[in-house]
GROMACS .gro file of C-alpha atoms in nm:
model
  291
    1MET     CA    1  -1.121   1.304  -1.871
    2ALA     CA    2  -1.338   1.034  -2.027
    3VAL     CA    3  -1.238   0.670  -2.022
    4SER     CA    4  -1.308   0.507  -2.358
    5SER     CA    5  -1.181   0.148  -2.331
    6SER     CA    6  -1.441  -0.127  -2.301
    7ALA     CA    7  -1.473  -0.185  -1.930
    8TRP     CA    8  -1.501  -0.562  -1.953
    9GLU     CA    9  -1.157  -0.581  -2.118
   10LEU     CA   10  -0.981  -0.401  -1.832
   11PRO     CA   11  -0.817  -0.568  -1.531
   12LEU     CA   12  -1.020  -0.543  -1.211
   13VAL     CA   13  -0.855  -0.478  -0.875
   14ALA     CA   14  -1.006  -0.508  -0.527
   15VAL     CA   15  -0.914  -0.279  -0.238
   16CYS     CA   16  -0.980  -0.429   0.105
   17GLN     CA   17  -1.058  -0.228   0.418
   18VAL     CA   18  -1.029  -0.395   0.760
   19THR     CA   19  -1.005  -0.323   1.131
   20SER     CA   20  -0.707  -0.522   1.254
   21THR     CA   21  -0.674  -0.606   1.624
   22PRO     CA   22  -0.409  -0.794   1.822
   23ASP     CA   23  -0.595  -1.118   1.734
   24LYS     CA   24  -0.395  -1.254   1.438
   25LYS     CA   25  -0.623  -1.552   1.378
   26GLN     CA   26  -0.938  -1.342   1.354
   27ASN     CA   27  -0.759  -1.087   1.134
   28PHE     CA   28  -0.668  -1.361   0.888
   29ILE     CA   29  -1.027  -1.489   0.880
   30THR     CA   30  -1.152  -1.139   0.800
   31CYS     CA   31  -0.893  -1.077   0.529
   32ALA     CA   32  -0.947  -1.421   0.376
   33GLU     CA   33  -1.322  -1.357   0.345
   34LEU     CA   34  -1.254  -1.033   0.156
   35ILE     CA   35  -0.995  -1.196  -0.069
   36ARG     CA   36  -1.234  -1.478  -0.158
   37GLU     CA   37  -1.504  -1.221  -0.231
   38ALA     CA   38  -1.261  -1.030  -0.456
   39ALA     CA   39  -1.187  -1.350  -0.648
   40ARG     CA   40  -1.559  -1.428  -0.681
   41LEU     CA   41  -1.617  -1.080  -0.827
   42GLY     CA   42  -1.345  -1.133  -1.089
   43ALA     CA   43  -1.055  -0.930  -0.952
   44CYS     CA   44  -0.704  -1.022  -1.063
   45LEU     CA   45  -0.534  -0.856  -0.766
   46ALA     CA   46  -0.644  -0.774  -0.411
   47PHE     CA   47  -0.482  -0.507  -0.195
   48LEU     CA   48  -0.469  -0.533   0.186
   49PRO     CA   49  -0.377  -0.240   0.413
   50GLU     CA   50  -0.076  -0.178   0.630
   51ALA     CA   51  -0.079  -0.398   0.942
   52PHE     CA   52  -0.325  -0.643   0.788
   53ASP     CA   53  -0.168  -0.907   1.015
   54PHE     CA   54  -0.234  -0.723   1.345
   55ILE     CA   55  -0.231  -0.390   1.525
   56ALA     CA   56  -0.084  -0.431   1.872
   57ARG     CA   57  -0.134  -0.221   2.184
   58ASP     CA   58   0.233  -0.131   2.235
   59PRO     CA   59   0.583  -0.193   2.089
   60GLU     CA   60   0.641  -0.495   2.314
   61GLU     CA   61   0.327  -0.668   2.188
   62THR     CA   62   0.418  -0.575   1.830
   63LEU     CA   63   0.754  -0.747   1.862
   64HIS     CA   64   0.602  -1.049   2.034
   65LEU     CA   65   0.342  -1.102   1.758
   66SER     CA   66   0.580  -1.048   1.465
   67GLU     CA   67   0.697  -1.332   1.239
   68PRO     CA   68   0.957  -1.395   0.967
   69LEU     CA   69   0.844  -1.402   0.606
   70GLY     CA   70   0.880  -1.780   0.616
   71GLY     CA   71   0.645  -1.811   0.914
   72ASN     CA   72   0.299  -1.959   0.946
   73LEU     CA   73   0.098  -1.649   0.859
   74LEU     CA   74   0.262  -1.582   0.522
   75GLY     CA   75   0.224  -1.953   0.454
   76GLU     CA   76  -0.152  -1.918   0.499
   77TYR     CA   77  -0.163  -1.625   0.256
   78THR     CA   78   0.047  -1.823   0.008
   79GLN     CA   79  -0.211  -2.102   0.016
   80LEU     CA   80  -0.494  -1.848  -0.013
   81ALA     CA   81  -0.341  -1.685  -0.322
   82ARG     CA   82  -0.310  -2.029  -0.487
   83GLU     CA   83  -0.661  -2.131  -0.385
   84CYS     CA   84  -0.816  -1.811  -0.525
   85GLY     CA   85  -0.585  -1.776  -0.826
   86LEU     CA   86  -0.535  -1.415  -0.718
   87TRP     CA   87  -0.236  -1.183  -0.686
   88LEU     CA   88  -0.211  -1.026  -0.338
   89SER     CA   89  -0.062  -0.699  -0.217
   90LEU     CA   90   0.000  -0.757   0.154
   91GLY     CA   91   0.044  -0.399   0.251
   92GLY     CA   92   0.249  -0.402   0.567
   93PHE     CA   93   0.363  -0.722   0.738
   94HIS     CA   94   0.543  -0.702   1.073
   95GLU     CA   95   0.856  -0.887   0.959
   96ARG     CA   96   1.129  -1.037   1.170
   97GLY     CA   97   1.421  -0.995   0.932
   98GLN     CA   98   1.749  -1.182   0.914
   99ASP     CA   99   1.893  -0.935   1.166
  100TRP     CA  100   1.623  -1.003   1.427
  101GLU     CA  101   1.859  -1.176   1.672
  102GLN     CA  102   2.097  -0.879   1.666
  103THR     CA  103   1.848  -0.589   1.660
  104GLN     CA  104   1.531  -0.723   1.827
  105LYS     CA  105   1.346  -0.492   1.589
  106ILE     CA  106   1.131  -0.561   1.285
  107TYR     CA  107   1.059  -0.426   0.936
  108ASN     CA  108   0.728  -0.298   0.802
  109CYS     CA  109   0.726  -0.509   0.488
  110HIS     CA  110   0.498  -0.479   0.183
  111VAL     CA  111   0.480  -0.823   0.018
  112ILE     CA  112   0.351  -0.907  -0.331
  113LEU     CA  113   0.236  -1.264  -0.392
  114ASN     CA  114   0.149  -1.391  -0.739
  115ASN     CA  115  -0.144  -1.621  -0.812
  116LYS     CA  116   0.081  -1.924  -0.754
  117GLY     CA  117   0.156  -1.804  -0.402
  118SER     CA  118   0.517  -1.708  -0.473
  119VAL     CA  119   0.672  -1.393  -0.324
  120VAL     CA  120   0.761  -1.177  -0.625
  121ALA     CA  121   0.852  -0.853  -0.444
  122THR     CA  122   0.916  -0.715  -0.097
  123TYR     CA  123   0.954  -0.352   0.006
  124ARG     CA  124   1.048  -0.248   0.358
  125LYS     CA  125   0.905   0.089   0.461
  126THR     CA  126   1.173   0.355   0.430
  127HIS     CA  127   1.002   0.649   0.605
  128LEU     CA  128   0.900   0.564   0.961
  129CYS     CA  129   0.616   0.752   1.126
  130ASP     CA  130   0.761   0.922   1.434
  131VAL     CA  131   0.513   1.204   1.493
  132GLU     CA  132   0.309   1.368   1.769
  133ILE     CA  133  -0.018   1.505   1.635
  134PRO     CA  134  -0.237   1.690   1.889
  135GLY     CA  135  -0.562   1.502   1.936
  136GLN     CA  136  -0.434   1.185   1.772
  137GLY     CA  137  -0.175   1.058   2.016
  138PRO     CA  138   0.197   0.999   1.962
  139MET     CA  139   0.330   0.753   1.704
  140HIS     CA  140   0.688   0.632   1.736
  141GLU     CA  141   0.725   0.359   1.478
  142SER     CA  142   1.103   0.350   1.519
  143ASN     CA  143   1.061   0.214   1.874
  144SER     CA  144   1.002  -0.128   1.720
  145THR     CA  145   1.085  -0.090   1.351
  146ILE     CA  146   1.396  -0.045   1.135
  147PRO     CA  147   1.368   0.170   0.819
  148GLY     CA  148   1.415  -0.020   0.495
  149PRO     CA  149   1.744   0.036   0.312
  150SER     CA  150   1.614   0.089  -0.043
  151LEU     CA  151   1.323   0.121  -0.283
  152GLU     CA  152   1.196  -0.175  -0.483
  153SER     CA  153   1.178  -0.165  -0.862
  154PRO     CA  154   0.817  -0.173  -0.988
  155VAL     CA  155   0.680  -0.525  -1.027
  156SER     CA  156   0.479  -0.644  -1.327
  157THR     CA  157   0.133  -0.775  -1.239
  158PRO     CA  158  -0.184  -0.851  -1.439
  159ALA     CA  159  -0.306  -0.500  -1.354
  160GLY     CA  160   0.013  -0.316  -1.452
  161LYS     CA  161   0.354  -0.228  -1.308
  162ILE     CA  162   0.317  -0.161  -0.938
  163GLY     CA  163   0.541   0.069  -0.735
  164LEU     CA  164   0.550  -0.026  -0.368
  165ALA     CA  165   0.521   0.215  -0.076
  166ILE     CA  166   0.353   0.218   0.267
  167CYS     CA  167   0.141   0.483   0.441
  168TYR     CA  168   0.372   0.765   0.565
  169ASP     CA  169   0.577   0.725   0.245
  170MET     CA  170   0.301   0.918   0.064
  171ARG     CA  171   0.427   1.241   0.224
  172PHE     CA  172   0.751   1.212   0.024
  173PRO     CA  173   0.689   1.282  -0.347
  174GLU     CA  174   1.051   1.200  -0.428
  175LEU     CA  175   0.966   0.833  -0.372
  176SER     CA  176   0.672   0.834  -0.613
  177LEU     CA  177   0.875   1.023  -0.875
  178ALA     CA  178   1.154   0.767  -0.849
  179LEU     CA  179   0.906   0.482  -0.890
  180VAL     CA  180   0.733   0.632  -1.194
  181GLN     CA  181   1.068   0.702  -1.361
  182ALA     CA  182   1.146   0.333  -1.303
  183GLY     CA  183   0.828   0.236  -1.489
  184ALA     CA  184   0.549   0.234  -1.231
  185GLU     CA  185   0.192   0.263  -1.359
  186ILE     CA  186   0.021   0.201  -1.024
  187LEU     CA  187   0.140   0.339  -0.690
  188THR     CA  188   0.029   0.163  -0.372
  189TYR     CA  189  -0.007   0.326  -0.032
  190PRO     CA  190  -0.149   0.066   0.207
  191SER     CA  191  -0.211   0.261   0.525
  192ALA     CA  192  -0.336   0.302   0.880
  193PHE     CA  193  -0.403   0.678   0.885
  194GLY     CA  194  -0.513   0.847   1.207
  195SER     CA  195  -0.838   1.021   1.287
  196VAL     CA  196  -0.688   1.372   1.277
  197THR     CA  197  -0.452   1.351   0.978
  198GLY     CA  198  -0.703   1.141   0.783
  199PRO     CA  199  -0.975   1.403   0.722
  200ALA     CA  200  -0.713   1.673   0.659
  201HIS     CA  201  -0.455   1.499   0.441
  202TRP     CA  202  -0.554   1.150   0.323
  203GLU     CA  203  -0.742   1.216   0.000
  204VAL     CA  204  -0.545   1.531  -0.082
  205LEU     CA  205  -0.212   1.349  -0.068
  206LEU     CA  206  -0.334   1.047  -0.266
  207ARG     CA  207  -0.478   1.263  -0.542
  208ALA     CA  208  -0.162   1.475  -0.552
  209ARG     CA  209   0.058   1.166  -0.589
  210ALA     CA  210  -0.165   1.041  -0.873
  211ILE     CA  211  -0.163   1.374  -1.059
  212GLU     CA  212   0.209   1.449  -1.030
  213SER     CA  213   0.314   1.093  -1.121
  214GLN     CA  214   0.039   1.030  -1.377
  215CYS     CA  215  -0.020   0.692  -1.218
  216TYR     CA  216  -0.313   0.509  -1.069
  217VAL     CA  217  -0.297   0.520  -0.689
  218VAL     CA  218  -0.438   0.233  -0.483
  219ALA     CA  219  -0.472   0.292  -0.111
  220ALA     CA  220  -0.609   0.013   0.110
  221ALA     CA  221  -0.670   0.144   0.459
  222GLN     CA  222  -0.734   0.036   0.814
  223CYS     CA  223  -1.058   0.166   0.963
  224GLY     CA  224  -1.234   0.193   1.296
  225ARG     CA  225  -1.117   0.116   1.649
  226HIS     CA  226  -0.848  -0.150   1.681
  227HIS     CA  227  -0.833  -0.146   2.062
  228GLU     CA  228  -0.858   0.107   2.342
  229LYS     CA  229  -0.541   0.288   2.233
  230ARG     CA  230  -0.585   0.328   1.858
  231ALA     CA  231  -0.830   0.398   1.576
  232SER     CA  232  -0.789   0.452   1.200
  233TYR     CA  233  -0.958   0.675   0.944
  234GLY     CA  234  -1.046   0.428   0.667
  235HIS     CA  235  -1.168   0.572   0.333
  236SER     CA  236  -0.978   0.323   0.115
  237MET     CA  237  -0.976   0.440  -0.245
  238VAL     CA  238  -0.844   0.419  -0.598
  239VAL     CA  239  -0.743   0.738  -0.780
  240ASP     CA  240  -0.687   0.753  -1.156
  241PRO     CA  241  -0.396   0.939  -1.323
  242TRP     CA  242  -0.616   1.247  -1.374
  243GLY     CA  243  -0.672   1.270  -0.999
  244THR     CA  244  -1.030   1.141  -0.997
  245VAL     CA  245  -1.137   0.908  -0.718
  246VAL     CA  246  -1.280   0.615  -0.916
  247ALA     CA  247  -1.356   0.381  -0.623
  248ARG     CA  248  -1.401   0.430  -0.251
  249CYS     CA  249  -1.490   0.204   0.039
  250SER     CA  250  -1.787   0.287   0.256
  251GLU     CA  251  -1.761   0.298   0.635
  252GLY     CA  252  -1.641  -0.017   0.808
  253PRO     CA  253  -1.471  -0.331   0.677
  254GLY     CA  254  -1.537  -0.423   0.315
  255LEU     CA  255  -1.397  -0.377  -0.032
  256CYS     CA  256  -1.427  -0.160  -0.340
  257LEU     CA  257  -1.344  -0.243  -0.702
  258ALA     CA  258  -1.181  -0.048  -0.983
  259ARG     CA  259  -1.077  -0.109  -1.343
  260ILE     CA  260  -0.719  -0.018  -1.441
  261ASP     CA  261  -0.706   0.137  -1.788
  262LEU     CA  262  -0.342   0.157  -1.896
  263SER     CA  263  -0.430   0.286  -2.244
  264TYR     CA  264  -0.596   0.582  -2.073
  265LEU     CA  265  -0.283   0.633  -1.863
  266ARG     CA  266  -0.062   0.632  -2.172
  267ARG     CA  267  -0.288   0.878  -2.354
  268LEU     CA  268  -0.285   1.112  -2.059
  269ARG     CA  269   0.095   1.103  -2.039
  270GLN     CA  270   0.109   1.177  -2.412
  271HIS     CA  271  -0.132   1.470  -2.389
  272LEU     CA  272   0.034   1.614  -2.075
  273PRO     CA  273   0.404   1.513  -2.105
  274VAL     CA  274   0.526   1.660  -1.776
  275PHE     CA  275   0.820   1.424  -1.743
  276GLN     CA  276   0.956   1.553  -2.073
  277HIS     CA  277   0.927   1.908  -1.943
  278ARG     CA  278   1.124   1.867  -1.622
  279ARG     CA  279   1.424   2.100  -1.573
  280PRO     CA  280   1.667   1.910  -1.349
  281GLU     CA  281   1.942   2.162  -1.429
  282LEU     CA  282   1.737   2.412  -1.225
  283TYR     CA  283   1.628   2.206  -0.926
  284GLY     CA  284   1.811   1.873  -0.949
  285HIS     CA  285   1.658   1.530  -0.991
  286LEU     CA  286   1.366   1.505  -0.747
  287GLY     CA  287   1.346   1.132  -0.712
  288HIS     CA  288   1.642   0.977  -0.891
  289PRO     CA  289   1.548   0.685  -1.118
  290LEU     CA  290   1.613   0.350  -0.951
  291SER     CA  291   1.930   0.174  -1.060
   0.00000   0.00000   0.00000
């Protein structure tokens, strides 16, 4: 479907692709360079992938490197958001929560910072990736991570209302349906997809979530080899509500840019009013609206 709004009037978002390692300092330097580039290019919001802070070699190292939200690393991103005047989607921070002393486990936390550096939303990943894919190696996220207790209501940003999710959450359409019924216009799936599931499922799932929810989908991804034990698929992208990939990162670290056209989204929902046509009396409410 054609986009008719004047492009220069539309908010610009930047999607950052990185290769995190266990070196937190170097990871921040890399992310900060991309964020500053996004600001220079005129973006109002920059999206970082899951595990932008680090990707460790094992659960013990993950726990050792983790920090609370009030720690030094989030403080650096707070200053960076203020410096650049940019909203930030920090797509998966290894968070020591208030229950750290009792549990000795962390949360996978998606943090939204506004352009003043204030935390305006946090979502803790609700679906943990405990899978064994032949050829990709086992993933047991629950060894170090606690599932989040709830979804987060969509947050208003200069680009639109953003519904927060993380990586494996994209396999659960109930979550996206709940977010769109709560007002989401953009769904975010910051990720670190594997080398086997990536080619098979990554783009298909993102486009499906966009089409069924009639939302923009923004997916910042990890790419390349993080260390000797792990690699990620990359292919960060933005998908429009029609299911068209409108921006895509090339191989390796970098960023891509996309305009968010909410008038187009509203026209599409008017022309194809699927949410008015749902029959919950037949199959129940798939994705209850958030309270």
